[in-house]
PDB file of C-alpha atoms and ligand atoms in Angstrom:
ATOM      1  CA  MET Q1248      17.813   8.766   1.621  1.00  0.00           C
ATOM      2  CA  GLN Q1249      18.344   6.066   3.993  1.00  0.00           C
ATOM      3  CA  ASP Q1250      14.581   4.704   4.430  1.00  0.00           C
ATOM      4  CA  PRO Q1251      12.999   6.009   1.444  1.00  0.00           C
ATOM      5  CA  LYS Q1252       8.833   6.811   1.922  1.00  0.00           C
ATOM      6  CA  VAL Q1253       7.207   7.140  -1.071  1.00  0.00           C
ATOM      7  CA  VAL Q1254       5.961   4.333  -2.853  1.00  0.00           C
ATOM      8  CA  ILE Q1255       4.787   4.181  -5.943  1.00  0.00           C
ATOM      9  CA  ALA Q1256       1.745   2.832  -7.074  1.00  0.00           C
ATOM     10  CA  LEU Q1257       3.436   1.691 -11.101  1.00  0.00           C
ATOM     11  CA  ASP Q1258      -0.180   1.027 -12.861  1.00  0.00           C
ATOM     12  CA  PHE Q1259       0.990   0.784 -16.389  1.00  0.00           C
ATOM     13  CA  ASP Q1260      -0.661  -1.159 -18.843  1.00  0.00           C
ATOM     14  CA  VAL Q1261       2.246  -0.123 -21.411  1.00  0.00           C
ATOM     15  CA  LYS Q1262       4.710  -3.154 -20.095  1.00  0.00           C
ATOM     16  CA  LYS Q1263       8.096  -0.936 -21.902  1.00  0.00           C
ATOM     17  CA  GLU Q1264       6.799   2.563 -20.306  1.00  0.00           C
ATOM     18  CA  ALA Q1265       6.435   1.377 -17.153  1.00  0.00           C
ATOM     19  CA  LEU Q1266      10.095  -0.432 -17.256  1.00  0.00           C
ATOM     20  CA  ASP Q1267      11.829   2.881 -19.383  1.00  0.00           C
ATOM     21  CA  PHE Q1268      10.184   4.993 -15.763  1.00  0.00           C
ATOM     22  CA  VAL Q1269      11.403   2.464 -13.354  1.00  0.00           C
ATOM     23  CA  ASP Q1270      14.974   3.089 -15.394  1.00  0.00           C
ATOM     24  CA  ARG Q1271      14.951   6.435 -14.285  1.00  0.00           C
ATOM     25  CA  VAL Q1272      14.230   6.259 -10.692  1.00  0.00           C
ATOM     26  CA  ASP Q1273      16.979   4.905  -7.921  1.00  0.00           C
ATOM     27  CA  PRO Q1274      15.809   1.992  -4.357  1.00  0.00           C
ATOM     28  CA  SER Q1275      17.104   4.874  -2.502  1.00  0.00           C
ATOM     29  CA  GLN Q1276      14.702   7.595  -3.348  1.00  0.00           C
ATOM     30  CA  CYS Q1277      11.473   5.393  -3.951  1.00  0.00           C
ATOM     31  CA  ARG Q1278       9.738   1.870  -3.461  1.00  0.00           C
ATOM     32  CA  LEU Q1279       7.636  -0.098  -6.011  1.00  0.00           C
ATOM     33  CA  LYS Q1280       3.814  -0.843  -5.782  1.00  0.00           C
ATOM     34  CA  VAL Q1281       2.529  -3.235  -7.779  1.00  0.00           C
ATOM     35  CA  GLY Q1282      -1.587  -3.305  -8.196  1.00  0.00           C
ATOM     36  CA  LYS Q1283      -3.819  -5.800  -9.434  1.00  0.00           C
ATOM     37  CA  GLU Q1284      -3.537  -4.155 -13.196  1.00  0.00           C
ATOM     38  CA  MET Q1285      -0.400  -5.190 -13.663  1.00  0.00           C
ATOM     39  CA  PHE Q1286       0.246  -8.463 -12.163  1.00  0.00           C
ATOM     40  CA  THR Q1287      -3.130  -9.107 -13.945  1.00  0.00           C
ATOM     41  CA  TYR Q1288      -1.305  -7.960 -17.724  1.00  0.00           C
ATOM     42  CA  PHE Q1289       2.193  -8.640 -17.102  1.00  0.00           C
ATOM     43  CA  GLY Q1290       2.220 -11.648 -13.803  1.00  0.00           C
ATOM     44  CA  PRO Q1291       4.498 -12.437 -11.483  1.00  0.00           C
ATOM     45  CA  GLU Q1292       7.573 -12.459 -13.544  1.00  0.00           C
ATOM     46  CA  PHE Q1293       7.278  -8.185 -13.611  1.00  0.00           C
ATOM     47  CA  VAL Q1294       7.348  -8.226  -9.779  1.00  0.00           C
ATOM     48  CA  ARG Q1295      10.555 -10.681 -10.154  1.00  0.00           C
ATOM     49  CA  THR Q1296      11.862  -8.308 -12.484  1.00  0.00           C
ATOM     50  CA  LEU Q1297      11.433  -4.948 -10.191  1.00  0.00           C
ATOM     51  CA  VAL Q1298      12.573  -7.456  -6.980  1.00  0.00           C
ATOM     52  CA  THR Q1299      16.175  -7.931  -9.718  1.00  0.00           C
ATOM     53  CA  LYS Q1300      16.520  -4.012 -10.354  1.00  0.00           C
ATOM     54  CA  LYS Q1301      16.689  -3.996  -6.551  1.00  0.00           C
ATOM     55  CA  PHE Q1302      13.289  -2.800  -4.946  1.00  0.00           C
ATOM     56  CA  ASP Q1303      11.645  -2.975  -2.061  1.00  0.00           C
ATOM     57  CA  VAL Q1304       8.043  -3.739  -4.050  1.00  0.00           C
ATOM     58  CA  PHE Q1305       4.436  -3.538  -2.684  1.00  0.00           C
ATOM     59  CA  LEU Q1306       2.485  -6.699  -3.867  1.00  0.00           C
ATOM     60  CA  ASP Q1307      -0.678  -5.003  -3.112  1.00  0.00           C
ATOM     61  CA  LEU Q1308      -3.235  -7.658  -4.475  1.00  0.00           C
ATOM     62  CA  LYS Q1309      -5.214  -6.923  -1.756  1.00  0.00           C
ATOM     63  CA  PHE Q1310      -6.428 -10.876  -0.410  1.00  0.00           C
ATOM     64  CA  HIS Q1311      -9.548 -11.613   0.052  1.00  0.00           C
ATOM     65  CA  ASP Q1312     -10.591 -15.145   0.783  1.00  0.00           C
ATOM     66  CA  ILE Q1313     -11.115 -18.134   3.109  1.00  0.00           C
ATOM     67  CA  PRO Q1314      -8.481 -18.367   5.838  1.00  0.00           C
ATOM     68  CA  ASN Q1315      -5.380 -21.298   3.411  1.00  0.00           C
ATOM     69  CA  THR Q1316      -6.535 -19.674   0.071  1.00  0.00           C
ATOM     70  CA  VAL Q1317      -5.296 -16.192   1.536  1.00  0.00           C
ATOM     71  CA  ALA Q1318      -2.478 -18.007   3.580  1.00  0.00           C
ATOM     72  CA  LYS Q1319      -1.782 -19.771   0.246  1.00  0.00           C
ATOM     73  CA  ALA Q1320      -1.368 -16.181  -2.247  1.00  0.00           C
ATOM     74  CA  CYS Q1321       0.888 -15.109   0.668  1.00  0.00           C
ATOM     75  CA  ILE Q1322       2.858 -17.978   0.169  1.00  0.00           C
ATOM     76  CA  ALA Q1323       3.491 -18.157  -3.289  1.00  0.00           C
ATOM     77  CA  ALA Q1324       4.042 -13.562  -2.935  1.00  0.00           C
ATOM     78  CA  ALA Q1325       6.398 -14.575   0.348  1.00  0.00           C
ATOM     79  CA  ASP Q1326       8.343 -16.379  -2.592  1.00  0.00           C
ATOM     80  CA  LEU Q1327       8.505 -13.719  -4.971  1.00  0.00           C
ATOM     81  CA  GLY Q1328      10.541 -11.339  -2.591  1.00  0.00           C
ATOM     82  CA  VAL Q1329       8.790  -8.572  -1.978  1.00  0.00           C
ATOM     83  CA  TRP Q1330       8.760  -6.569   1.193  1.00  0.00           C
ATOM     84  CA  MET Q1331       5.429  -6.235   1.787  1.00  0.00           C
ATOM     85  CA  VAL Q1332       2.270  -7.425   0.899  1.00  0.00           C
ATOM     86  CA  ASN Q1333      -1.668  -7.434   1.413  1.00  0.00           C
ATOM     87  CA  VAL Q1334      -5.224  -9.059   2.424  1.00  0.00           C
ATOM     88  CA  HIS Q1335      -8.856  -7.076   3.743  1.00  0.00           C
ATOM     89  CA  ALA Q1336      -8.553  -6.543   6.719  1.00  0.00           C
ATOM     90  CA  SER Q1337     -13.196  -7.466   6.504  1.00  0.00           C
ATOM     91  CA  GLY Q1338     -11.883 -10.822   5.599  1.00  0.00           C
ATOM     92  CA  GLY Q1339     -10.993 -11.536   9.693  1.00  0.00           C
ATOM     93  CA  GLU Q1340      -9.816 -12.672  12.979  1.00  0.00           C
ATOM     94  CA  LYS Q1341      -8.632 -16.145  11.155  1.00  0.00           C
ATOM     95  CA  MET Q1342      -7.742 -15.146   7.581  1.00  0.00           C
ATOM     96  CA  MET Q1343      -5.542 -12.869   9.045  1.00  0.00           C
ATOM     97  CA  ILE Q1344      -4.192 -15.281  11.675  1.00  0.00           C
ATOM     98  CA  GLN Q1345      -3.791 -17.454   9.019  1.00  0.00           C
ATOM     99  CA  ALA Q1346      -1.767 -15.635   6.518  1.00  0.00           C
ATOM    100  CA  ARG Q1347       0.459 -14.154   9.148  1.00  0.00           C
ATOM    101  CA  ASP Q1348       0.840 -17.914  10.772  1.00  0.00           C
ATOM    102  CA  GLY Q1349       1.949 -18.765   6.884  1.00  0.00           C
ATOM    103  CA  LEU Q1350       4.470 -16.003   6.481  1.00  0.00           C
ATOM    104  CA  ALA Q1351       5.932 -17.227   9.683  1.00  0.00           C
ATOM    105  CA  GLN Q1352       8.420 -20.674   8.237  1.00  0.00           C
ATOM    106  CA  PHE Q1353      10.346 -16.672   6.346  1.00  0.00           C
ATOM    107  CA  GLY Q1354      11.172 -16.125   9.005  1.00  0.00           C
ATOM    108  CA  GLN Q1355      13.984 -13.694   8.358  1.00  0.00           C
ATOM    109  CA  ASN Q1356      12.760 -12.705   4.806  1.00  0.00           C
ATOM    110  CA  LYS Q1357      10.110 -12.609   5.633  1.00  0.00           C
ATOM    111  CA  PRO Q1358       6.996  -9.885   3.494  1.00  0.00           C
ATOM    112  CA  HIS Q1359       5.576  -6.752   5.517  1.00  0.00           C
ATOM    113  CA  LEU Q1360       2.006  -8.549   6.339  1.00  0.00           C
ATOM    114  CA  ILE Q1361      -0.439  -5.524   6.041  1.00  0.00           C
ATOM    115  CA  ALA Q1362      -4.636  -5.309   5.821  1.00  0.00           C
ATOM    116  CA  VAL Q1363      -6.685  -2.963   4.228  1.00  0.00           C
ATOM    117  CA  THR Q1364      -9.215  -1.119   6.397  1.00  0.00           C
ATOM    118  CA  VAL Q1365     -11.164   0.886   4.245  1.00  0.00           C
ATOM    119  CA  LEU Q1366     -10.269   1.490   0.738  1.00  0.00           C
ATOM    120  CA  THR Q1367      -9.287   5.237   0.825  1.00  0.00           C
ATOM    121  CA  SER Q1368     -11.682   5.716  -2.733  1.00  0.00           C
ATOM    122  CA  MET Q1369     -14.550   5.306  -0.072  1.00  0.00           C
ATOM    123  CA  ASP Q1370     -16.451   8.742   2.499  1.00  0.00           C
ATOM    124  CA  GLN Q1371     -19.579   8.516   4.873  1.00  0.00           C
ATOM    125  CA  HIS Q1372     -21.756   7.643   2.622  1.00  0.00           C
ATOM    126  CA  GLN Q1373     -20.589   4.548   0.546  1.00  0.00           C
ATOM    127  CA  LEU Q1374     -20.021   2.919   3.309  1.00  0.00           C
ATOM    128  CA  SER Q1375     -23.468   3.344   4.842  1.00  0.00           C
ATOM    129  CA  GLN Q1376     -24.304   1.920   0.693  1.00  0.00           C
ATOM    130  CA  ILE Q1377     -22.931  -1.585   1.641  1.00  0.00           C
ATOM    131  CA  GLY Q1378     -24.556  -1.042   4.972  1.00  0.00           C
ATOM    132  CA  ILE Q1379     -21.942  -0.006   7.393  1.00  0.00           C
ATOM    133  CA  ASN Q1380     -23.252   2.600   9.783  1.00  0.00           C
ATOM    134  CA  SER Q1381     -20.023   3.861  11.524  1.00  0.00           C
ATOM    135  CA  SER Q1382     -17.442   7.261  10.927  1.00  0.00           C
ATOM    136  CA  PRO Q1383     -14.866   6.132   7.742  1.00  0.00           C
ATOM    137  CA  MET Q1384     -12.545   7.468  11.345  1.00  0.00           C
ATOM    138  CA  GLU Q1385     -14.790   4.540  13.232  1.00  0.00           C
ATOM    139  CA  HIS Q1386     -14.554   1.481  10.862  1.00  0.00           C
ATOM    140  CA  VAL Q1387     -11.137   1.809  10.387  1.00  0.00           C
ATOM    141  CA  LEU Q1388     -10.567   1.870  14.363  1.00  0.00           C
ATOM    142  CA  LYS Q1389     -12.306  -1.899  14.780  1.00  0.00           C
ATOM    143  CA  LEU Q1390     -10.224  -3.137  11.366  1.00  0.00           C
ATOM    144  CA  ALA Q1391      -7.361  -1.486  12.507  1.00  0.00           C
ATOM    145  CA  SER Q1392      -7.479  -2.858  16.008  1.00  0.00           C
ATOM    146  CA  LEU Q1393      -8.152  -6.664  14.686  1.00  0.00           C
ATOM    147  CA  THR Q1394      -5.498  -6.098  12.748  1.00  0.00           C
ATOM    148  CA  GLN Q1395      -2.847  -5.700  14.719  1.00  0.00           C
ATOM    149  CA  GLN Q1396      -4.895  -8.179  17.654  1.00  0.00           C
ATOM    150  CA  ALA Q1397      -4.112 -11.214  14.381  1.00  0.00           C
ATOM    151  CA  GLY Q1398      -0.365 -10.020  15.340  1.00  0.00           C
ATOM    152  CA  LEU Q1399      -0.042  -8.344  11.533  1.00  0.00           C
ATOM    153  CA  ASP Q1400       2.512  -5.178  11.248  1.00  0.00           C
ATOM    154  CA  GLY Q1401      -0.148  -3.233  10.778  1.00  0.00           C
ATOM    155  CA  VAL Q1402      -2.678  -1.898   7.726  1.00  0.00           C
ATOM    156  CA  VAL Q1403      -3.672   0.255   4.775  1.00  0.00           C
ATOM    157  CA  CYS Q1404      -5.494   3.718   5.879  1.00  0.00           C
ATOM    158  CA  SER Q1405      -5.881   7.110   4.822  1.00  0.00           C
ATOM    159  CA  ALA Q1406      -3.689   9.150   6.378  1.00  0.00           C
ATOM    160  CA  GLN Q1407      -7.307  11.511   7.310  1.00  0.00           C
ATOM    161  CA  GLU Q1408      -7.023   8.503  10.544  1.00  0.00           C
ATOM    162  CA  ALA Q1409      -3.346   8.055  11.337  1.00  0.00           C
ATOM    163  CA  LYS Q1410      -2.912  11.030  14.086  1.00  0.00           C
ATOM    164  CA  VAL Q1411      -6.516   8.728  15.949  1.00  0.00           C
ATOM    165  CA  LEU Q1412      -4.676   4.928  14.521  1.00  0.00           C
ATOM    166  CA  LYS Q1413      -1.339   6.201  15.931  1.00  0.00           C
ATOM    167  CA  GLN Q1414      -2.271   7.605  19.400  1.00  0.00           C
ATOM    168  CA  THR Q1415      -4.390   4.180  19.692  1.00  0.00           C
ATOM    169  CA  LEU Q1416      -2.056   1.249  18.768  1.00  0.00           C
ATOM    170  CA  GLY Q1417       0.988   2.926  18.864  1.00  0.00           C
ATOM    171  CA  LYS Q1418       3.910   4.361  16.644  1.00  0.00           C
ATOM    172  CA  ASP Q1419       5.440   0.599  15.296  1.00  0.00           C
ATOM    173  CA  PHE Q1420       2.205  -0.380  13.972  1.00  0.00           C
ATOM    174  CA  MET Q1421       3.384   0.263  10.883  1.00  0.00           C
ATOM    175  CA  LEU Q1422       0.322   2.191   8.237  1.00  0.00           C
ATOM    176  CA  VAL Q1423       1.002   2.786   4.971  1.00  0.00           C
ATOM    177  CA  THR Q1424      -1.588   5.111   2.710  1.00  0.00           C
ATOM    178  CA  PRO Q1425      -2.692   5.770  -0.266  1.00  0.00           C
ATOM    179  CA  GLY Q1426      -5.111   9.170  -1.270  1.00  0.00           C
ATOM    180  CA  ILE Q1427      -1.978  11.102  -1.742  1.00  0.00           C
ATOM    181  CA  ARG Q1428      -2.288  14.125  -3.062  1.00  0.00           C
ATOM    182  CA  PRO Q1429       0.112  17.214  -3.289  1.00  0.00           C
ATOM    183  CA  GLN Q1430      -1.491  20.656  -2.742  1.00  0.00           C
ATOM    184  CA  GLY Q1431      -3.107  21.144  -6.349  1.00  0.00           C
ATOM    185  CA  SER Q1432      -3.117  17.526  -7.687  1.00  0.00           C
ATOM    186  CA  ASP Q1433      -6.009  16.572  -9.457  1.00  0.00           C
ATOM    187  CA  VAL Q1434      -8.041  13.956  -6.640  1.00  0.00           C
ATOM    188  CA  GLY Q1435      -9.693  11.700  -9.019  1.00  0.00           C
ATOM    189  CA  ASP Q1436     -11.823   8.776  -7.179  1.00  0.00           C
ATOM    190  CA  GLN Q1437      -9.644   9.730  -4.518  1.00  0.00           C
ATOM    191  CA  LYS Q1438     -11.947  11.057  -1.386  1.00  0.00           C
ATOM    192  CA  ARG Q1439     -10.342  10.909   1.913  1.00  0.00           C
ATOM    193  CA  VAL Q1440      -7.432  13.093   0.582  1.00  0.00           C
ATOM    194  CA  MET Q1441      -3.838  14.536   1.769  1.00  0.00           C
ATOM    195  CA  THR Q1442      -1.222  15.940   1.494  1.00  0.00           C
ATOM    196  CA  PRO Q1443       2.892  14.286   2.037  1.00  0.00           C
ATOM    197  CA  GLN Q1444       3.431  17.141   4.325  1.00  0.00           C
ATOM    198  CA  ASP Q1445       0.606  16.866   5.975  1.00  0.00           C
ATOM    199  CA  ALA Q1446       0.898  12.452   5.687  1.00  0.00           C
ATOM    200  CA  MET Q1447       4.607  12.885   7.118  1.00  0.00           C
ATOM    201  CA  ARG Q1448       3.485  15.778  10.079  1.00  0.00           C
ATOM    202  CA  VAL Q1449       0.225  13.449  11.151  1.00  0.00           C
ATOM    203  CA  GLY Q1450       3.088   9.942  11.682  1.00  0.00           C
ATOM    204  CA  VAL Q1451       2.113   7.981   8.192  1.00  0.00           C
ATOM    205  CA  ASP Q1452       4.767   5.367   7.631  1.00  0.00           C
ATOM    206  CA  TYR Q1453       5.045   5.129   4.599  1.00  0.00           C
ATOM    207  CA  MET Q1454       2.523   6.819   1.114  1.00  0.00           C
ATOM    208  CA  VAL Q1455       1.661   5.504  -1.616  1.00  0.00           C
ATOM    209  CA  ILE Q1456       1.134   8.041  -4.403  1.00  0.00           C
ATOM    210  CA  GLY Q1457       0.442   6.940  -8.144  1.00  0.00           C
ATOM    211  CA  ARG Q1458      -0.981   8.949 -10.816  1.00  0.00           C
ATOM    212  CA  PRO Q1459       0.550  12.288  -9.433  1.00  0.00           C
ATOM    213  CA  ILE Q1460       4.131  10.491  -9.860  1.00  0.00           C
ATOM    214  CA  THR Q1461       3.087   8.765 -13.039  1.00  0.00           C
ATOM    215  CA  GLN Q1462       1.062  10.811 -14.854  1.00  0.00           C
ATOM    216  CA  ALA Q1463       3.112  14.060 -14.157  1.00  0.00           C
ATOM    217  CA  GLN Q1464       4.414  15.208 -17.307  1.00  0.00           C
ATOM    218  CA  ASP Q1465       8.497  14.256 -15.827  1.00  0.00           C
ATOM    219  CA  PRO Q1466       7.275  11.872 -13.084  1.00  0.00           C
ATOM    220  CA  VAL Q1467      10.690  11.830 -11.383  1.00  0.00           C
ATOM    221  CA  ALA Q1468      10.706  15.929 -11.406  1.00  0.00           C
ATOM    222  CA  ALA Q1469       7.517  15.222  -9.325  1.00  0.00           C
ATOM    223  CA  LEU Q1470       9.011  12.207  -7.643  1.00  0.00           C
ATOM    224  CA  ASN Q1471      11.928  15.154  -6.687  1.00  0.00           C
ATOM    225  CA  ALA Q1472       9.370  17.422  -5.792  1.00  0.00           C
ATOM    226  CA  ILE Q1473       7.663  15.275  -3.551  1.00  0.00           C
ATOM    227  CA  ASN Q1474      10.672  13.778  -1.538  1.00  0.00           C
ATOM    228  CA  ALA Q1475      12.130  17.031  -0.828  1.00  0.00           C
ATOM    229  CA  SER Q1476       9.550  18.725   0.507  1.00  0.00           C
ATOM    230  CA  ILE Q1477       9.099  15.823   2.585  1.00  0.00           C
ATOM    231  CA  GLY Q1478      12.735  15.518   3.863  1.00  0.00           C
TER     232      GLY Q1478
HETATM  233  O1  LIG O 561      -7.421   2.425   0.102  1.00  0.00           O
HETATM  234  C1  LIG O 561      -6.335   2.150  -0.568  1.00  0.00           C
HETATM  235  C2  LIG O 561      -5.546   0.921  -1.027  1.00  0.00           C
HETATM  236  C3  LIG O 561      -5.337   0.672  -2.700  1.00  0.00           C
HETATM  237  N1  LIG O 561      -5.022   1.625  -3.121  1.00  0.00           N
HETATM  238  C4  LIG O 561      -4.084   1.766  -3.885  1.00  0.00           C
HETATM  239  O2  LIG O 561      -3.043   3.460  -4.429  1.00  0.00           O
HETATM  240  C5  LIG O 561      -2.239   3.387  -5.554  1.00  0.00           C
HETATM  241  C6  LIG O 561      -3.035   4.899  -5.273  1.00  0.00           C
HETATM  242  O3  LIG O 561      -2.608   5.520  -6.586  1.00  0.00           O
HETATM  243  P1  LIG O 561      -3.644   7.041  -7.266  1.00  0.00           P
HETATM  244  O4  LIG O 561      -2.535   7.234  -7.888  1.00  0.00           O
HETATM  245  O5  LIG O 561      -2.207   7.904  -6.416  1.00  0.00           O
HETATM  246  O6  LIG O 561      -5.048   7.527  -6.663  1.00  0.00           O
HETATM  247  C7  LIG O 561      -2.869   2.835  -6.816  1.00  0.00           C
HETATM  248  O7  LIG O 561      -2.735   2.089  -6.896  1.00  0.00           O
HETATM  249  C8  LIG O 561      -5.119   2.034  -5.730  1.00  0.00           C
HETATM  250  O8  LIG O 561      -5.013   1.146  -6.232  1.00  0.00           O
HETATM  251  C9  LIG O 561      -5.899   3.133  -2.190  1.00  0.00           C
HETATM  252  O9  LIG O 561      -6.032   4.030  -3.721  1.00  0.00           O
HETATM  253  N2  LIG O 561      -6.321   3.216  -2.330  1.00  0.00           N
END
């Protein structure tokens, strides 16, 4: 596979289990995501290990802070050699611009910089609880437009918003979508979900998939089945 579409959310709490899994997959089959849990347990060394094994690593720490702090955190991520790093779009345009500018020094080796719009675990009701009275679609579009205006490479959104975002922001603006659930798998805490096949149909660039693979009886078989279904 030339450009694997599946980004596996490792989310293991035991390092050996994570590395055993990583040793059973190949960079041609998938990319890997390290999030807050694994980074907090195992730190930058774990990220370096995956990079050394030639995996494209998405460091999903969703930075959200003042512009100077976020820009420096993005630079620290780029120093690890990751393929992709992210911030929260709700941190604002200034923050995103400073993060983008901070990464410019990495030239060709610059990681993709994307911004989280509305978490895929949130629905309309949860948005209204935090004072946002637009629909998830409207709010995602608003934050994605701001992200594009700030010169970032793309956004994290749900696949449910992909068609409208591609139509509005163009095909080159990258869409990275968690909340992917193969038919019949447990939705868990995700609210805005879609199957891998439908997500590909609506134009997502990369699908983040965690538990449906990592908690499967045979995780490698689960990954292979997903790849075959979108092949
Ligand atoms: O909006 C978001 C942003 C990030 N995530 C992360 O993606 C994975 C999804 O894992 P599943 O087990 O497939 O639900 C997880 O690491 C989240 O932190 C997200 O789900 N939604």
